[in-house]
Amino acid sequence: MNQLGIFMNFWEKNWIADHAKYIRKAAKLGYDILEFQAQALLEMSDERILELKKIADAEGIRLTYSLGLDPAYDVSSLDETQRQGGVKYLQNIIKKMELAGGDLLSGVSYAGWGTPGVVMNDKTPYWNQSVKSMKEIIKTAEACGVTYCVEAVNRFETCIINTAAEALAYIEEIDSPNIGVLLDTYHMNIEENSIGDAIRLVGADRMKNFHTGENNRTAPGRGHLNWDEIFGALAEIGYKGPIVSEPFVMMGGEVGRDIHVFRDLVENPTEERIDAEAAYLIDFEKKMLAKYGMR
Ligand code: MN
């Protein structure tokens, strides 16, 4: 049965917040997974990481991690010093994930988050640098039991991997059991000709995580994405992995700045209102899973 997850910054406008609070909240709302920004692990003591692991274990919550890689650590950089710094940074994050008992890393973690802002007639040099970096990073992931989920994201957030086909080509070059693909409905809505075909192209074996969010990053069911097409395709390929929802609905803070949220997408987004929206979200996804015989 697919585990259902929620990203912590549904509630929080800054990337680092009280993780323990949200582990308990996710459990209370019936979620199986809480996902948050992996960079936080580098800013916590080992004692704190182990304390959070203990809380998560007690609450029955699996912790997964995401990363919008700081461009200072761009592993696709043509500058070798910067690239090597990025490799070390990501290796450190993976080691902290092992300590935290985490085994899935999502997001734009194969290049700096964003686009280089240069005239680009050929992205091969950046792609090749990223592949070169990943071949080193993946050895650490293999040693630490971490699976790298290469997330295809829209053109405004990376120039490297925008589609399922590009993600597949990338993981084929890396060739490791610890690397796979992550598709996200919000990004697919922008880049793919057909969301169902993209899901079928990747297939269940190579899909290691799946993100849900509407066309405008509200909770699934609130916008105009075709959730029958999405859950139908997931059922068709026999996907049994995690489904983590990643709505961003509040203006302001670091999250509003980085995700480009310039209006509230939930009216009067108090904590109680977001809690109610999170309850609606998991109910919607459970109903879709049931409709397609996935639970
Ligand atoms: Mn995502």
CSV table of N, CA, C and O in Angstrom, one decimal, residues 137-237:
chain,number,residue,atom,x,y,z
A,137,ILE,N,28.8,11.0,-5.8
A,137,ILE,CA,27.9,11.2,-4.7
A,137,ILE,C,27.1,9.8,-4.5
A,137,ILE,O,26.9,9.4,-3.4
A,138,ILE,N,26.9,9.1,-5.6
A,138,ILE,CA,26.0,7.9,-5.5
A,138,ILE,C,26.8,6.8,-4.7
A,138,ILE,O,26.1,6.0,-4.1
A,139,LYS,N,28.1,6.9,-4.7
A,139,LYS,CA,28.8,5.9,-3.9
A,139,LYS,C,28.6,6.1,-2.5
A,139,LYS,O,28.4,5.1,-1.7
A,140,THR,N,28.5,7.3,-2.0
A,140,THR,CA,28.2,7.6,-0.6
A,140,THR,C,26.7,7.2,-0.3
A,140,THR,O,26.4,6.6,0.7
A,141,ALA,N,25.8,7.4,-1.3
A,141,ALA,CA,24.4,7.0,-1.1
A,141,ALA,C,24.3,5.5,-1.0
A,141,ALA,O,23.6,5.0,-0.1
A,142,GLU,N,25.1,4.8,-1.8
A,142,GLU,CA,25.0,3.3,-1.7
A,142,GLU,C,25.5,2.9,-0.3
A,142,GLU,O,25.0,2.0,0.3
A,143,ALA,N,26.6,3.5,0.1
A,143,ALA,CA,27.2,3.1,1.4
A,143,ALA,C,26.3,3.4,2.6
A,143,ALA,O,26.2,2.7,3.6
A,144,CYS,N,25.4,4.5,2.4
A,144,CYS,CA,24.6,4.9,3.5
A,144,CYS,C,23.1,4.4,3.4
A,144,CYS,O,22.3,4.8,4.2
A,145,GLY,N,22.8,3.7,2.4
A,145,GLY,CA,21.5,3.2,2.2
A,145,GLY,C,20.5,4.2,1.8
A,145,GLY,O,19.3,4.2,2.2
A,146,VAL,N,20.9,5.2,1.1
A,146,VAL,CA,20.1,6.3,0.7
A,146,VAL,C,19.8,6.2,-0.8
A,146,VAL,O,20.7,5.9,-1.6
A,147,THR,N,18.5,6.4,-1.2
A,147,THR,CA,18.1,6.4,-2.6
A,147,THR,C,17.9,7.8,-3.1
A,147,THR,O,17.2,8.6,-2.4
A,148,TYR,N,18.6,8.1,-4.1
A,148,TYR,CA,18.5,9.5,-4.7
A,148,TYR,C,17.4,9.5,-5.7
A,148,TYR,O,17.3,8.7,-6.7
A,149,CYS,N,16.4,10.4,-5.4
A,149,CYS,CA,15.2,10.5,-6.3
A,149,CYS,C,15.4,11.7,-7.2
A,149,CYS,O,15.3,12.8,-6.7
A,150,VAL,N,15.7,11.5,-8.5
A,150,VAL,CA,16.0,12.6,-9.4
A,150,VAL,C,14.7,13.2,-9.8
A,150,VAL,O,13.9,12.5,-10.5
A,151,GLU,N,14.4,14.4,-9.4
A,151,GLU,CA,13.1,15.0,-9.6
A,151,GLU,C,13.1,15.9,-10.9
A,151,GLU,O,13.9,16.8,-11.0
A,152,ALA,N,12.3,15.5,-11.8
A,152,ALA,CA,12.1,16.4,-13.0
A,152,ALA,C,11.3,17.6,-12.7
A,152,ALA,O,10.1,17.4,-12.2
A,153,VAL,N,11.8,18.8,-12.8
A,153,VAL,CA,11.1,20.0,-12.4
A,153,VAL,C,11.0,20.9,-13.6
A,153,VAL,O,11.7,20.8,-14.6
A,154,ASN,N,10.1,21.9,-13.5
A,154,ASN,CA,9.8,22.8,-14.6
A,154,ASN,C,11.0,23.7,-15.0
A,154,ASN,O,12.0,23.9,-14.2
A,155,ARG,N,11.0,24.3,-16.2
A,155,ARG,CA,12.1,25.0,-16.8
A,155,ARG,C,12.6,26.2,-16.0
A,155,ARG,O,13.7,26.7,-16.2
A,156,PHE,N,11.7,26.7,-15.1
A,156,PHE,CA,12.1,27.9,-14.3
A,156,PHE,C,13.0,27.5,-13.1
A,156,PHE,O,13.5,28.4,-12.4
A,157,GLU,N,13.1,26.2,-12.8
A,157,GLU,CA,13.8,25.7,-11.6
A,157,GLU,C,15.0,24.9,-11.9
A,157,GLU,O,15.8,24.7,-11.0
A,158,THR,N,15.2,24.5,-13.2
A,158,THR,CA,16.4,23.9,-13.6
A,158,THR,C,16.5,23.8,-15.1
A,158,THR,O,15.4,23.8,-15.8
A,159,CYS,N,17.7,23.8,-15.6
A,159,CYS,CA,17.8,23.5,-17.1
A,159,CYS,C,18.3,22.1,-17.3
A,159,CYS,O,18.3,21.7,-18.5
A,160,ILE,N,18.5,21.3,-16.3
A,160,ILE,CA,19.1,20.0,-16.5
A,160,ILE,C,18.1,18.9,-16.8
A,160,ILE,O,18.1,18.2,-17.8
A,161,ILE,N,17.1,18.8,-15.9
A,161,ILE,CA,16.1,17.7,-16.0
A,161,ILE,C,14.7,18.3,-15.9
A,161,ILE,O,14.2,18.6,-14.8
A,162,ASN,N,14.0,18.5,-17.0
A,162,ASN,CA,12.6,19.0,-17.0
A,162,ASN,C,11.6,17.9,-17.3
A,162,ASN,O,10.4,18.2,-17.0
A,163,THR,N,12.0,16.8,-17.8
A,163,THR,CA,10.9,15.8,-18.2
A,163,THR,C,11.3,14.4,-17.6
A,163,THR,O,12.5,14.1,-17.3
A,164,ALA,N,10.3,13.5,-17.6
A,164,ALA,CA,10.5,12.1,-17.2
A,164,ALA,C,11.6,11.5,-18.1
A,164,ALA,O,12.4,10.8,-17.7
A,165,ALA,N,11.5,11.8,-19.5
A,165,ALA,CA,12.5,11.2,-20.4
A,165,ALA,C,13.9,11.6,-20.0
A,165,ALA,O,14.9,10.8,-20.1
A,166,GLU,N,14.1,12.9,-19.7
A,166,GLU,CA,15.4,13.4,-19.3
A,166,GLU,C,15.9,12.7,-18.0
A,166,GLU,O,17.1,12.4,-17.8
A,167,ALA,N,15.0,12.6,-17.0
A,167,ALA,CA,15.3,11.9,-15.8
A,167,ALA,C,15.8,10.5,-16.0
A,167,ALA,O,16.7,10.0,-15.4
A,168,LEU,N,15.1,9.8,-16.9
A,168,LEU,CA,15.4,8.4,-17.2
A,168,LEU,C,16.8,8.3,-17.9
A,168,LEU,O,17.6,7.5,-17.5
A,169,ALA,N,17.1,9.2,-18.8
A,169,ALA,CA,18.4,9.3,-19.4
A,169,ALA,C,19.5,9.5,-18.4
A,169,ALA,O,20.6,8.9,-18.5
A,170,TYR,N,19.2,10.4,-17.5
A,170,TYR,CA,20.2,10.7,-16.4
A,170,TYR,C,20.5,9.5,-15.5
A,170,TYR,O,21.7,9.2,-15.3
A,171,ILE,N,19.5,8.9,-15.0
A,171,ILE,CA,19.8,7.7,-14.1
A,171,ILE,C,20.4,6.6,-14.9
A,171,ILE,O,21.2,5.8,-14.2
A,172,GLU,N,20.1,6.5,-16.1
A,172,GLU,CA,20.8,5.4,-16.9
A,172,GLU,C,22.3,5.6,-17.0
A,172,GLU,O,23.1,4.7,-16.9
A,173,GLU,N,22.7,6.9,-17.1
A,173,GLU,CA,24.1,7.2,-17.1
A,173,GLU,C,24.8,7.0,-15.8
A,173,GLU,O,26.0,6.6,-15.7
A,174,ILE,N,24.0,7.1,-14.7
A,174,ILE,CA,24.6,6.9,-13.3
A,174,ILE,C,24.7,5.4,-13.0
A,174,ILE,O,25.7,5.0,-12.4
A,175,ASP,N,23.7,4.7,-13.4
A,175,ASP,CA,23.7,3.2,-13.3
A,175,ASP,C,24.0,2.7,-11.9
A,175,ASP,O,25.1,2.2,-11.6
A,176,SER,N,23.1,3.0,-11.0
A,176,SER,CA,23.2,2.5,-9.6
A,176,SER,C,21.8,2.1,-9.1
A,176,SER,O,20.8,2.7,-9.5
A,177,PRO,N,21.8,1.1,-8.2
A,177,PRO,CA,20.5,0.7,-7.7
A,177,PRO,C,19.9,1.8,-6.7
A,177,PRO,O,18.8,1.7,-6.4
A,178,ASN,N,20.8,2.7,-6.4
A,178,ASN,CA,20.4,3.7,-5.4
A,178,ASN,C,20.0,5.1,-6.1
A,178,ASN,O,19.9,6.1,-5.4
A,179,ILE,N,19.7,5.0,-7.4
A,179,ILE,CA,19.1,6.2,-8.0
A,179,ILE,C,17.9,5.9,-8.8
A,179,ILE,O,17.8,4.8,-9.4
A,180,GLY,N,16.9,6.8,-8.7
A,180,GLY,CA,15.6,6.6,-9.4
A,180,GLY,C,15.0,7.9,-9.8
A,180,GLY,O,15.7,8.9,-9.6
A,181,VAL,N,13.8,7.8,-10.2
A,181,VAL,CA,13.1,9.0,-10.7
A,181,VAL,C,12.0,9.5,-9.7
A,181,VAL,O,11.4,8.6,-9.1
A,182,LEU,N,11.8,10.8,-9.6
A,182,LEU,CA,10.6,11.3,-8.9
A,182,LEU,C,9.9,12.2,-9.9
A,182,LEU,O,10.4,13.1,-10.5
A,183,LEU,N,8.6,11.9,-10.1
A,183,LEU,CA,7.7,12.8,-10.9
A,183,LEU,C,6.8,13.6,-9.9
A,183,LEU,O,6.4,13.1,-8.9
A,184,ASP,N,6.6,14.8,-10.3
A,184,ASP,CA,5.8,15.7,-9.5
A,184,ASP,C,4.7,16.3,-10.4
A,184,ASP,O,5.0,16.8,-11.5
A,185,THR,N,3.4,16.1,-10.0
A,185,THR,CA,2.3,16.5,-10.9
A,185,THR,C,2.3,18.0,-11.3
A,185,THR,O,2.0,18.4,-12.4
A,186,TYR,N,2.7,18.9,-10.3
A,186,TYR,CA,2.8,20.3,-10.6
A,186,TYR,C,3.8,20.6,-11.8
A,186,TYR,O,3.5,21.3,-12.7
A,187,HIS,N,5.0,19.9,-11.7
A,187,HIS,CA,6.0,20.2,-12.8
A,187,HIS,C,5.6,19.5,-14.1
A,187,HIS,O,5.8,20.0,-15.2
A,188,MET,N,5.0,18.3,-14.0
A,188,MET,CA,4.6,17.6,-15.2
A,188,MET,C,3.5,18.4,-16.0
A,188,MET,O,3.5,18.3,-17.2
A,189,ASN,N,2.7,19.0,-15.2
A,189,ASN,CA,1.6,19.8,-15.8
A,189,ASN,C,2.2,20.9,-16.8
A,189,ASN,O,1.6,21.3,-17.8
A,190,ILE,N,3.4,21.4,-16.4
A,190,ILE,CA,4.0,22.4,-17.2
A,190,ILE,C,4.8,21.8,-18.4
A,190,ILE,O,4.8,22.3,-19.5
A,191,GLU,N,5.5,20.7,-18.1
A,191,GLU,CA,6.5,20.2,-19.1
A,191,GLU,C,6.1,19.0,-20.0
A,191,GLU,O,6.7,18.8,-21.0
A,192,GLU,N,5.2,18.2,-19.5
A,192,GLU,CA,4.9,16.9,-20.3
A,192,GLU,C,3.8,17.1,-21.2
A,192,GLU,O,2.8,17.8,-21.0
A,193,ASN,N,3.8,16.4,-22.4
A,193,ASN,CA,2.7,16.4,-23.3
A,193,ASN,C,1.5,15.7,-22.7
A,193,ASN,O,0.3,16.0,-22.8
A,194,SER,N,1.8,14.6,-21.9
A,194,SER,CA,0.8,13.8,-21.3
A,194,SER,C,1.3,13.3,-19.9
A,194,SER,O,2.4,12.7,-19.9
A,195,ILE,N,0.6,13.7,-18.9
A,195,ILE,CA,1.0,13.3,-17.5
A,195,ILE,C,1.0,11.7,-17.4
A,195,ILE,O,1.9,11.1,-16.9
A,196,GLY,N,-0.1,11.1,-17.9
A,196,GLY,CA,-0.3,9.7,-17.8
A,196,GLY,C,0.9,9.0,-18.6
A,196,GLY,O,1.5,8.0,-18.0
A,197,ASP,N,1.2,9.5,-19.8
A,197,ASP,CA,2.3,8.8,-20.5
A,197,ASP,C,3.7,9.0,-19.8
A,197,ASP,O,4.5,8.1,-19.8
A,198,ALA,N,3.9,10.1,-19.1
A,198,ALA,CA,5.2,10.3,-18.4
A,198,ALA,C,5.3,9.3,-17.3
A,198,ALA,O,6.3,8.7,-17.0
A,199,ILE,N,4.2,9.1,-16.5
A,199,ILE,CA,4.1,8.1,-15.5
A,199,ILE,C,4.4,6.7,-16.0
A,199,ILE,O,5.2,5.9,-15.5
A,200,ARG,N,3.7,6.4,-17.1
A,200,ARG,CA,3.9,5.0,-17.7
A,200,ARG,C,5.3,4.8,-18.3
A,200,ARG,O,5.9,3.7,-18.2
A,201,LEU,N,5.9,5.9,-18.8
A,201,LEU,CA,7.3,5.8,-19.3
A,201,LEU,C,8.3,5.5,-18.2
A,201,LEU,O,9.2,4.6,-18.4
A,202,VAL,N,8.1,6.0,-17.0
A,202,VAL,CA,9.1,5.8,-15.9
A,202,VAL,C,8.8,4.4,-15.3
A,202,VAL,O,9.7,3.6,-15.1
A,203,GLY,N,7.5,4.0,-15.1
A,203,GLY,CA,7.2,2.7,-14.6
A,203,GLY,C,7.5,2.6,-13.1
A,203,GLY,O,8.2,3.4,-12.5
A,204,ALA,N,7.0,1.5,-12.5
A,204,ALA,CA,7.0,1.3,-11.1
A,204,ALA,C,8.4,1.1,-10.5
A,204,ALA,O,8.8,1.5,-9.4
A,205,ASP,N,9.3,0.4,-11.3
A,205,ASP,CA,10.6,0.0,-10.8
A,205,ASP,C,11.5,1.2,-10.6
A,205,ASP,O,12.3,1.2,-9.7
A,206,ARG,N,11.4,2.1,-11.6
A,206,ARG,CA,12.3,3.3,-11.5
A,206,ARG,C,11.7,4.5,-10.8
A,206,ARG,O,12.5,5.4,-10.4
A,207,MET,N,10.4,4.5,-10.5
A,207,MET,CA,9.8,5.6,-9.7
A,207,MET,C,10.0,5.3,-8.3
A,207,MET,O,9.5,4.4,-7.7
A,208,LYS,N,10.8,6.2,-7.6
A,208,LYS,CA,11.2,5.9,-6.2
A,208,LYS,C,10.4,6.8,-5.3
A,208,LYS,O,10.3,6.6,-4.1
A,209,ASN,N,9.8,7.9,-5.8
A,209,ASN,CA,8.9,8.7,-5.0
A,209,ASN,C,8.0,9.5,-5.9
A,209,ASN,O,8.4,9.6,-7.1
A,210,PHE,N,6.9,10.0,-5.4
A,210,PHE,CA,5.9,10.7,-6.3
A,210,PHE,C,5.4,11.9,-5.5
A,210,PHE,O,5.0,11.8,-4.4
A,211,HIS,N,5.5,13.1,-6.1
A,211,HIS,CA,5.0,14.3,-5.5
A,211,HIS,C,3.6,14.7,-6.1
A,211,HIS,O,3.5,14.7,-7.3
A,212,THR,N,2.7,15.1,-5.2
A,212,THR,CA,1.4,15.6,-5.8
A,212,THR,C,1.3,17.1,-5.4
A,212,THR,O,1.7,17.5,-4.3
A,213,GLY,N,0.6,17.8,-6.3
A,213,GLY,CA,0.3,19.2,-6.0
A,213,GLY,C,-0.5,19.7,-7.3
A,213,GLY,O,-0.3,19.1,-8.3
A,214,GLU,N,-1.3,20.7,-7.1
A,214,GLU,CA,-2.1,21.1,-8.2
A,214,GLU,C,-1.3,22.0,-9.2
A,214,GLU,O,-0.2,22.3,-9.0
A,215,ASN,N,-2.0,22.4,-10.2
A,215,ASN,CA,-1.4,23.3,-11.2
A,215,ASN,C,-0.9,24.6,-10.6
A,215,ASN,O,0.1,25.2,-11.0
A,216,ASN,N,-1.5,25.0,-9.5
A,216,ASN,CA,-1.0,26.3,-8.8
A,216,ASN,C,-0.5,25.9,-7.4
A,216,ASN,O,-0.4,26.8,-6.6
A,217,ARG,N,-0.1,24.7,-7.2
A,217,ARG,CA,0.5,24.2,-5.9
A,217,ARG,C,-0.5,24.3,-4.8
A,217,ARG,O,0.0,24.3,-3.6
A,218,THR,N,-1.8,24.2,-5.0
A,218,THR,CA,-2.7,24.0,-3.9
A,218,THR,C,-2.8,22.5,-3.7
A,218,THR,O,-2.1,21.7,-4.4
A,219,ALA,N,-3.7,22.1,-2.7
A,219,ALA,CA,-3.8,20.7,-2.4
A,219,ALA,C,-4.5,20.0,-3.6
A,219,ALA,O,-5.4,20.6,-4.3
A,220,PRO,N,-4.1,18.7,-3.9
A,220,PRO,CA,-4.8,17.9,-4.9
A,220,PRO,C,-6.3,18.0,-4.8
A,220,PRO,O,-6.8,17.8,-3.7
A,221,GLY,N,-6.9,18.2,-5.9
A,221,GLY,CA,-8.4,18.3,-5.9
A,221,GLY,C,-8.9,19.7,-5.9
A,221,GLY,O,-10.1,19.9,-6.2
A,222,ARG,N,-8.1,20.7,-5.6
A,222,ARG,CA,-8.5,22.1,-5.6
A,222,ARG,C,-8.4,22.8,-6.9
A,222,ARG,O,-9.1,23.8,-7.2
A,223,GLY,N,-7.5,22.3,-7.8
A,223,GLY,CA,-7.2,23.0,-9.0
A,223,GLY,C,-7.8,22.3,-10.2
A,223,GLY,O,-8.9,21.6,-10.1
A,224,HIS,N,-7.1,22.3,-11.4
A,224,HIS,CA,-7.7,21.7,-12.6
A,224,HIS,C,-6.9,20.5,-13.1
A,224,HIS,O,-7.1,20.1,-14.3
A,225,LEU,N,-6.0,19.9,-12.3
A,225,LEU,CA,-5.3,18.7,-12.8
A,225,LEU,C,-6.3,17.6,-12.9
A,225,LEU,O,-7.3,17.5,-12.1
A,226,ASN,N,-6.1,16.6,-13.8
A,226,ASN,CA,-6.9,15.5,-14.0
A,226,ASN,C,-6.4,14.3,-13.1
A,226,ASN,O,-5.5,13.5,-13.5
A,227,TRP,N,-7.0,14.2,-11.9
A,227,TRP,CA,-6.5,13.2,-10.9
A,227,TRP,C,-6.9,11.8,-11.3
A,227,TRP,O,-6.3,10.9,-10.8
A,228,ASP,N,-7.9,11.7,-12.1
A,228,ASP,CA,-8.2,10.3,-12.6
A,228,ASP,C,-7.1,9.8,-13.5
A,228,ASP,O,-6.7,8.7,-13.4
A,229,GLU,N,-6.6,10.7,-14.4
A,229,GLU,CA,-5.5,10.3,-15.2
A,229,GLU,C,-4.3,10.0,-14.4
A,229,GLU,O,-3.6,8.9,-14.7
A,230,ILE,N,-4.0,10.7,-13.4
A,230,ILE,CA,-2.8,10.6,-12.6
A,230,ILE,C,-2.9,9.3,-11.7
A,230,ILE,O,-2.0,8.4,-11.8
A,231,PHE,N,-4.0,9.1,-11.0
A,231,PHE,CA,-4.1,7.9,-10.1
A,231,PHE,C,-4.3,6.6,-11.0
A,231,PHE,O,-3.8,5.5,-10.7
A,232,GLY,N,-5.0,6.8,-12.1
A,232,GLY,CA,-5.2,5.7,-13.1
A,232,GLY,C,-3.9,5.2,-13.6
A,232,GLY,O,-3.6,4.0,-13.7
A,233,ALA,N,-3.0,6.1,-14.0
A,233,ALA,CA,-1.7,5.7,-14.5
A,233,ALA,C,-0.8,5.1,-13.4
A,233,ALA,O,-0.1,4.1,-13.6
A,234,LEU,N,-0.9,5.6,-12.2
A,234,LEU,CA,-0.1,5.0,-11.1
A,234,LEU,C,-0.6,3.6,-10.8
A,234,LEU,O,0.2,2.7,-10.5
A,235,ALA,N,-1.9,3.4,-10.9
A,235,ALA,CA,-2.5,2.0,-10.7
A,235,ALA,C,-2.0,1.1,-11.8
A,235,ALA,O,-1.6,0.0,-11.6
A,236,GLU,N,-2.1,1.7,-13.0
A,236,GLU,CA,-1.7,0.9,-14.2
A,236,GLU,C,-0.3,0.3,-14.1
A,236,GLU,O,0.0,-0.8,-14.5
A,237,ILE,N,0.6,1.2,-13.7
A,237,ILE,CA,2.0,0.7,-13.6
A,237,ILE,C,2.3,-0.1,-12.3
A,237,ILE,O,3.4,-0.7,-12.2
